[in-house]
mmCIF file of C-alpha atoms in Angstrom:
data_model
loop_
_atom_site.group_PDB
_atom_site.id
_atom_site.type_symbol
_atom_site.label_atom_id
_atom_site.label_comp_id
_atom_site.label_asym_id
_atom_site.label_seq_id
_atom_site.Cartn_x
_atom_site.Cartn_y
_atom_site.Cartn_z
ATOM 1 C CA UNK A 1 -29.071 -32.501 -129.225
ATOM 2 C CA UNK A 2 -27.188 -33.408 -126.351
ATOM 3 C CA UNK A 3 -23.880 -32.407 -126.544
ATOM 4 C CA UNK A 4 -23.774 -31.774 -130.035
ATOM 5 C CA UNK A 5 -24.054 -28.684 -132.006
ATOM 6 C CA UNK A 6 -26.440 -29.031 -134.939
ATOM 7 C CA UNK A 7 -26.161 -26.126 -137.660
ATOM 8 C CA UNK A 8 -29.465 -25.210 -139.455
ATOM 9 C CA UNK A 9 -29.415 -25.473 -143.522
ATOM 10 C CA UNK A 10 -29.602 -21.919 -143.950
ATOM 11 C CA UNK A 11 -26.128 -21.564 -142.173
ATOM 12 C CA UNK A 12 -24.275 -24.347 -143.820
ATOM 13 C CA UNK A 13 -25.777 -23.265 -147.467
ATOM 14 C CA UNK A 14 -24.452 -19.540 -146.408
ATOM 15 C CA UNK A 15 -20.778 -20.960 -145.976
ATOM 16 C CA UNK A 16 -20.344 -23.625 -149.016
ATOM 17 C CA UNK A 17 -19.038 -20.972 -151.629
ATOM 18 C CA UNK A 18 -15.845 -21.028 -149.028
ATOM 19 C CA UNK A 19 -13.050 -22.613 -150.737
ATOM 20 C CA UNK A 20 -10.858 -23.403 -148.161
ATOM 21 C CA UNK A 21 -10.672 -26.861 -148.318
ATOM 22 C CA UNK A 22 -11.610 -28.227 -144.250
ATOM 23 C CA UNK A 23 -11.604 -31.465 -142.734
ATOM 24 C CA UNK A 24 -12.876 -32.277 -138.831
ATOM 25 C CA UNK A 25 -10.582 -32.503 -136.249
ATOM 26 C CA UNK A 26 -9.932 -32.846 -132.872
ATOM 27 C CA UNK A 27 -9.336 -29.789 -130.824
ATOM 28 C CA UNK A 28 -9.275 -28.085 -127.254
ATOM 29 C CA UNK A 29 -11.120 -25.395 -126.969
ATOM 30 C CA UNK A 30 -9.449 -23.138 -124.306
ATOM 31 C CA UNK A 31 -11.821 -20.722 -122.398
ATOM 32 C CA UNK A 32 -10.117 -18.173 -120.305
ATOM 33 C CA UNK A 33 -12.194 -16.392 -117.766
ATOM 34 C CA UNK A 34 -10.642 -13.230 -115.813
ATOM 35 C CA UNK A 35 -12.215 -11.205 -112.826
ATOM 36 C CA UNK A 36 -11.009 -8.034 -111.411
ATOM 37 C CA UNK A 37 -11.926 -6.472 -107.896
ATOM 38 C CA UNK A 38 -11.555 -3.220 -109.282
ATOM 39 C CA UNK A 39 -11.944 -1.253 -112.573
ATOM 40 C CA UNK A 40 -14.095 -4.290 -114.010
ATOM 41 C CA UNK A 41 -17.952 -4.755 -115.005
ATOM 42 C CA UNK A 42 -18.487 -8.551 -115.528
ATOM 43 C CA UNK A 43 -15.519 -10.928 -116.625
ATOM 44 C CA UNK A 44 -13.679 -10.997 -119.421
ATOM 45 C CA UNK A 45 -13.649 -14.252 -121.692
ATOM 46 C CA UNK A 46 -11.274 -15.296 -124.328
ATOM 47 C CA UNK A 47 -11.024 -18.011 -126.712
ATOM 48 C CA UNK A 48 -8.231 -19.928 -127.752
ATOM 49 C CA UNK A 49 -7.735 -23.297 -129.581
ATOM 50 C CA UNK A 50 -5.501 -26.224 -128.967
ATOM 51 C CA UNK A 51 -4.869 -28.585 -131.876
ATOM 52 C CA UNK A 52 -2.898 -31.696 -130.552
ATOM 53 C CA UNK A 53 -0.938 -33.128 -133.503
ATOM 54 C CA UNK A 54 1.339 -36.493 -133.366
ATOM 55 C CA UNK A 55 5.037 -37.045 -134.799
ATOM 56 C CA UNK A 56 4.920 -38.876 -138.182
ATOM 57 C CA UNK A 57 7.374 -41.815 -137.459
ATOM 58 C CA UNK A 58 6.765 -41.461 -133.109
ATOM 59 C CA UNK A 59 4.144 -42.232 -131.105
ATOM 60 C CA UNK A 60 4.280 -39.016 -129.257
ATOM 61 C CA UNK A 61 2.551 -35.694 -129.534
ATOM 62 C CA UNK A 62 4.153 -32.536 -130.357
ATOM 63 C CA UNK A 63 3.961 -29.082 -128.426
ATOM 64 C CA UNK A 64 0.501 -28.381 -129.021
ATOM 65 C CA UNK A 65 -0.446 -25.504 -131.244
ATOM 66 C CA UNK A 66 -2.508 -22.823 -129.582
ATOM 67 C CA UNK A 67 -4.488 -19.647 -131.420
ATOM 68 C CA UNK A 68 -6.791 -17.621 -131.248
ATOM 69 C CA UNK A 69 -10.886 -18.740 -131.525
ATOM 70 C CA UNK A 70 -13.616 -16.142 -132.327
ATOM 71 C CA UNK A 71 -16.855 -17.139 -130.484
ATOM 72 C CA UNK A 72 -18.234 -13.870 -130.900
ATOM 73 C CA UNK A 73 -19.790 -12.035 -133.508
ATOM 74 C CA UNK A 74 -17.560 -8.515 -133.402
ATOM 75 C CA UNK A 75 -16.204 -8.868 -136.967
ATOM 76 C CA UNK A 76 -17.639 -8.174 -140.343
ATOM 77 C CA UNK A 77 -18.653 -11.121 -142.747
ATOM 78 C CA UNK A 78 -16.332 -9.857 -145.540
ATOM 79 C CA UNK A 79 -13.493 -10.886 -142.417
ATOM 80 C CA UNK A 80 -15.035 -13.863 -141.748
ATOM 81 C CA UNK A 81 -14.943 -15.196 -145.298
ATOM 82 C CA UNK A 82 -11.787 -13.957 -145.989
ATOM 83 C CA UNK A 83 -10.697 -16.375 -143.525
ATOM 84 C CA UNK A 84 -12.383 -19.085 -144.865
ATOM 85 C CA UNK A 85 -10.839 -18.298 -148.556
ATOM 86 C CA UNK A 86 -7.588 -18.689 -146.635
ATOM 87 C CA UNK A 87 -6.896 -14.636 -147.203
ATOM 88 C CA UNK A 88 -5.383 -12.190 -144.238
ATOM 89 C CA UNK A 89 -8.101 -11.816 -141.742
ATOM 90 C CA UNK A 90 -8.671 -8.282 -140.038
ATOM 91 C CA UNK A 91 -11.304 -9.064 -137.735
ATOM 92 C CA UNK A 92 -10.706 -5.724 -135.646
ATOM 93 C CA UNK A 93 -10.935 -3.378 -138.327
ATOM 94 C CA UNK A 94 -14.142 -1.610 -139.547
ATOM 95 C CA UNK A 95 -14.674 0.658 -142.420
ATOM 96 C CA UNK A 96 -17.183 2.088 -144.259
ATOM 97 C CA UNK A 97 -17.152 -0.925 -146.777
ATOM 98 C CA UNK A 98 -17.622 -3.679 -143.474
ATOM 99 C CA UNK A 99 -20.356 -6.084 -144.877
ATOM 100 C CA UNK A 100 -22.525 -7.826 -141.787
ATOM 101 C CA UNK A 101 -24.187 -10.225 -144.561
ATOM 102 C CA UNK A 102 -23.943 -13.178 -142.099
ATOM 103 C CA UNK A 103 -27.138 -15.435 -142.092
ATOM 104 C CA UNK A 104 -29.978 -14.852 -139.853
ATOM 105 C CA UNK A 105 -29.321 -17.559 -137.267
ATOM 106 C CA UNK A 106 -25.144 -16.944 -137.497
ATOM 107 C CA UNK A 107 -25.625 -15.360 -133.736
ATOM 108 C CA UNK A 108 -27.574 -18.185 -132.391
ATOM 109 C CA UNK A 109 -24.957 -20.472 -133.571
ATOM 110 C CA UNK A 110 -21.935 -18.931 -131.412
ATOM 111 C CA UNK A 111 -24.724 -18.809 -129.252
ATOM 112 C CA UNK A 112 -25.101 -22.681 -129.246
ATOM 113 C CA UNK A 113 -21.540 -22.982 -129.728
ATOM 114 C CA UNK A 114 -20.372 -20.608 -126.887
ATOM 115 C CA UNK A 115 -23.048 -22.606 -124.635
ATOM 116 C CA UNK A 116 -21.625 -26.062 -125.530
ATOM 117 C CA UNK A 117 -17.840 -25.156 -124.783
ATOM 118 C CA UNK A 118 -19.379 -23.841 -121.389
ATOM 119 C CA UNK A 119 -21.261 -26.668 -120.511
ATOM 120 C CA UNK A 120 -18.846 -29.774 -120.876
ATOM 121 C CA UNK A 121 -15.382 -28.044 -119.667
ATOM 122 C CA UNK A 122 -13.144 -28.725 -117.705
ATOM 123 C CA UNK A 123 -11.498 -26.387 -115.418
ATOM 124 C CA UNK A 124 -7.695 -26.788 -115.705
ATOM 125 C CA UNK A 125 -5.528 -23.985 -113.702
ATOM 126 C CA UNK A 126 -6.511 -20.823 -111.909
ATOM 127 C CA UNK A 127 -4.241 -18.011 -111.846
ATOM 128 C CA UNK A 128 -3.896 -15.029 -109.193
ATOM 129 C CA UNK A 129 -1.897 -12.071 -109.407
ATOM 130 C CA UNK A 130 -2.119 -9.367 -106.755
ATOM 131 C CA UNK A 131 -1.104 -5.425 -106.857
ATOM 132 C CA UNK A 132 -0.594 -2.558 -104.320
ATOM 133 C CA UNK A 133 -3.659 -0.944 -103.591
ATOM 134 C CA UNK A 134 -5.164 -3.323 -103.095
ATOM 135 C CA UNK A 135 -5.630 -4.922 -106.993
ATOM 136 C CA UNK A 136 -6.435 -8.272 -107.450
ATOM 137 C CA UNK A 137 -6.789 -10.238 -110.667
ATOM 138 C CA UNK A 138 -8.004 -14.435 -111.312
ATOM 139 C CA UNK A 139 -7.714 -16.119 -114.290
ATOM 140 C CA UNK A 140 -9.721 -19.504 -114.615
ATOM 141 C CA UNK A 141 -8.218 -21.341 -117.669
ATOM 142 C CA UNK A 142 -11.008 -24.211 -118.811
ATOM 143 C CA UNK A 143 -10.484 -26.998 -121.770
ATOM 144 C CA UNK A 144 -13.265 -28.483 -123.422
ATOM 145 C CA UNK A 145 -12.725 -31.226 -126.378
ATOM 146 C CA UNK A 146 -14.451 -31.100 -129.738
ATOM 147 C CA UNK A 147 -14.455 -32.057 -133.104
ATOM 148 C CA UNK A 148 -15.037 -30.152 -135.892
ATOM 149 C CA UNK A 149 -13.898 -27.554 -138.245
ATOM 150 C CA UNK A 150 -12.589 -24.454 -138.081
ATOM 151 C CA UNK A 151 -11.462 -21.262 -140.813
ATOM 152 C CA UNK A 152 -7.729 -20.529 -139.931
ATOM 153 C CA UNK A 153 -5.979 -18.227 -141.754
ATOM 154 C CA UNK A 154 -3.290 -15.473 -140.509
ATOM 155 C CA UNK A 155 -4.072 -12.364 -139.007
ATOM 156 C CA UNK A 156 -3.668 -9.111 -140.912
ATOM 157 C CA UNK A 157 -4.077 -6.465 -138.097
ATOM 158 C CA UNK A 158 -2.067 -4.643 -135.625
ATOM 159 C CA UNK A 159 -4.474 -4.679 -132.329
ATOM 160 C CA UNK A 160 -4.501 -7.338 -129.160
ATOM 161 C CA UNK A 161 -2.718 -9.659 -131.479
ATOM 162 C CA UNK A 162 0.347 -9.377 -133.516
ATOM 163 C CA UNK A 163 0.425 -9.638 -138.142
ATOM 164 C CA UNK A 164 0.657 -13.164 -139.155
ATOM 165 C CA UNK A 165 -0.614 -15.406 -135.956
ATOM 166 C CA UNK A 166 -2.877 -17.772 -136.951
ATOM 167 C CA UNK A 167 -6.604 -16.985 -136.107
ATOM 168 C CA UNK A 168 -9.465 -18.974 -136.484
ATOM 169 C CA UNK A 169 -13.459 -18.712 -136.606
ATOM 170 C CA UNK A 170 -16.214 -22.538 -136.170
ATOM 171 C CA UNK A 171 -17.508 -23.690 -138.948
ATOM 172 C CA UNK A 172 -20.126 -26.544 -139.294
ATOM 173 C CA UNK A 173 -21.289 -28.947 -136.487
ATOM 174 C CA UNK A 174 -19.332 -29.492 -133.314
ATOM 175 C CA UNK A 175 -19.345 -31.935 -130.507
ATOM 176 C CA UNK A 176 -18.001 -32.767 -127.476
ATOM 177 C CA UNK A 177 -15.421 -35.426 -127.360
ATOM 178 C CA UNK A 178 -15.712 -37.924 -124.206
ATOM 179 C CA UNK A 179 -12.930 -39.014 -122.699
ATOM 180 C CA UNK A 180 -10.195 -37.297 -124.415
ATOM 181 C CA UNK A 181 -8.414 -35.937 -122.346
ATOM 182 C CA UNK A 182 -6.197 -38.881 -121.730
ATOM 183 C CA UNK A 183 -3.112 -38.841 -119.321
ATOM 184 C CA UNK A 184 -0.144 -38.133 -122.073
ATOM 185 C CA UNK A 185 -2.772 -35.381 -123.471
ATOM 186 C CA UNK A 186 -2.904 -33.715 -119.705
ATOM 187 C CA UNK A 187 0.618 -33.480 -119.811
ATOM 188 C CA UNK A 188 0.927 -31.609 -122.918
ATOM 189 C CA UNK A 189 -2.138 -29.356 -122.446
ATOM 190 C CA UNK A 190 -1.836 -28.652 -118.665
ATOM 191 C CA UNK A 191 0.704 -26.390 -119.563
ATOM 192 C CA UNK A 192 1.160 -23.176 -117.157
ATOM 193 C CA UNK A 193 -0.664 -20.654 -118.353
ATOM 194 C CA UNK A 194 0.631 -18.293 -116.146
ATOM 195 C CA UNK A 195 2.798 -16.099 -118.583
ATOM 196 C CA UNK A 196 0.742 -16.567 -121.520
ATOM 197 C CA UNK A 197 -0.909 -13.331 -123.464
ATOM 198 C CA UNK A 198 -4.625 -14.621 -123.633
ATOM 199 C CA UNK A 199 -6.171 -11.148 -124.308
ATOM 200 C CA UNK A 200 -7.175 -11.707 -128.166
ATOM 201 C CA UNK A 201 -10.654 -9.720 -127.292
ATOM 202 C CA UNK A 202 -12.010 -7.265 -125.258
ATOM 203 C CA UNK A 203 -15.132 -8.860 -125.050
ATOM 204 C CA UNK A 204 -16.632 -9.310 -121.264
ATOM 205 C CA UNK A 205 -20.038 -10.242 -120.017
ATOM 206 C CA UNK A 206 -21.885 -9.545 -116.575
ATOM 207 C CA UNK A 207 -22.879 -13.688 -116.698
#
């Protein structure tokens, strides 16, 4: 299963009453990893995808569209198939009525998925901001290049991200795409990343 993400049955037969009609494509899966010297346990990681799309008449890509990934299981499954029905997502919201139905092995596949991303990337700008007293921050921005599919729909909620950007959560198989991060792609995704609000989680790990 080298570099290739293989679902199991159960997981695929879970999904197919989705109607959102998908098709594979080519993405960037953007991984941005952020340490702190101070007031931090572990780093933070946050997911973000790049879809690369070219003019109809032009040989020549556009501004690539970047939003927001979920590689981690924080959300409900009502959320998650709302998403895939092409519905409002709230992904930070729980109530009462917040299903969890996902299948059994749904956490082994971000698992998988989250491993993959990690394992063929491509580190692609570090960023370093400093404070008084002594604060210091680094942002490692990665890109790794898949294919696959992915529920997007527009987000419903109020918190880390703003009502109606486009969010997104994996679906199906994924693998790695070699080699495609050609020159004209570089200049397009090598964008600075300096200004750019990354912070659609508040997810961190110690690893």
């Amino acid at each position: 299963m080298k570099n290739k993400l293989i679902l199991l049955l159960l997981l695929l037969n879970s999904f197919s009453g989705f109607t959102q009609n998908l098709t594979e494509k080519d993405f960037v899966i953007l991984t941005f990893e952020m340490d702190r010297n101070k007031d931090s346990h572990g780093t933070f990681i946050y997911y973000w995808v790049a879809e690369l799309e070219k003019y109809e008449k032009v040989d020549e890509y556009k501004e690539p569209i970047i939003y927001s990934l979920f590689l981690h299981e924080f959300y409900g499954s009502d959320q998650l198939e709302s998403c895939c029905l092409g519905k409002e997502s709230y992904p930070y919201n729980m109530t009462t009525g917040t299903e969890f139905n996902f299948p059994d092995n749904y956490s082994d596949y971000l698992t998988e998925l989250r491993e993959l991303v990690k394992k063929d990337r491509q580190k692609i700008q570090v960023i370093k901001k400093e404070w008084k007293d002594g604060y210091r921050e680094k942002v490692t921005v990665y890109a790794t290049p898949v294919r696959g599919k992915v529920c997007a729909c527009e987000f419903g909620g109020d918190r880390f991200l703003t009502k109606g950007d486009r969010i997104s959560f994996p679906k199906g198989n994924y693998e790695i795409i070699k080699d495609y991060l050609t020159k004209e792609k570089r200049i397009l995704l090598y964008k600075d990343f300096s200004d750019f609000d990354y912070s659609n989680t508040d997810y961190r790990t110690g690893k």
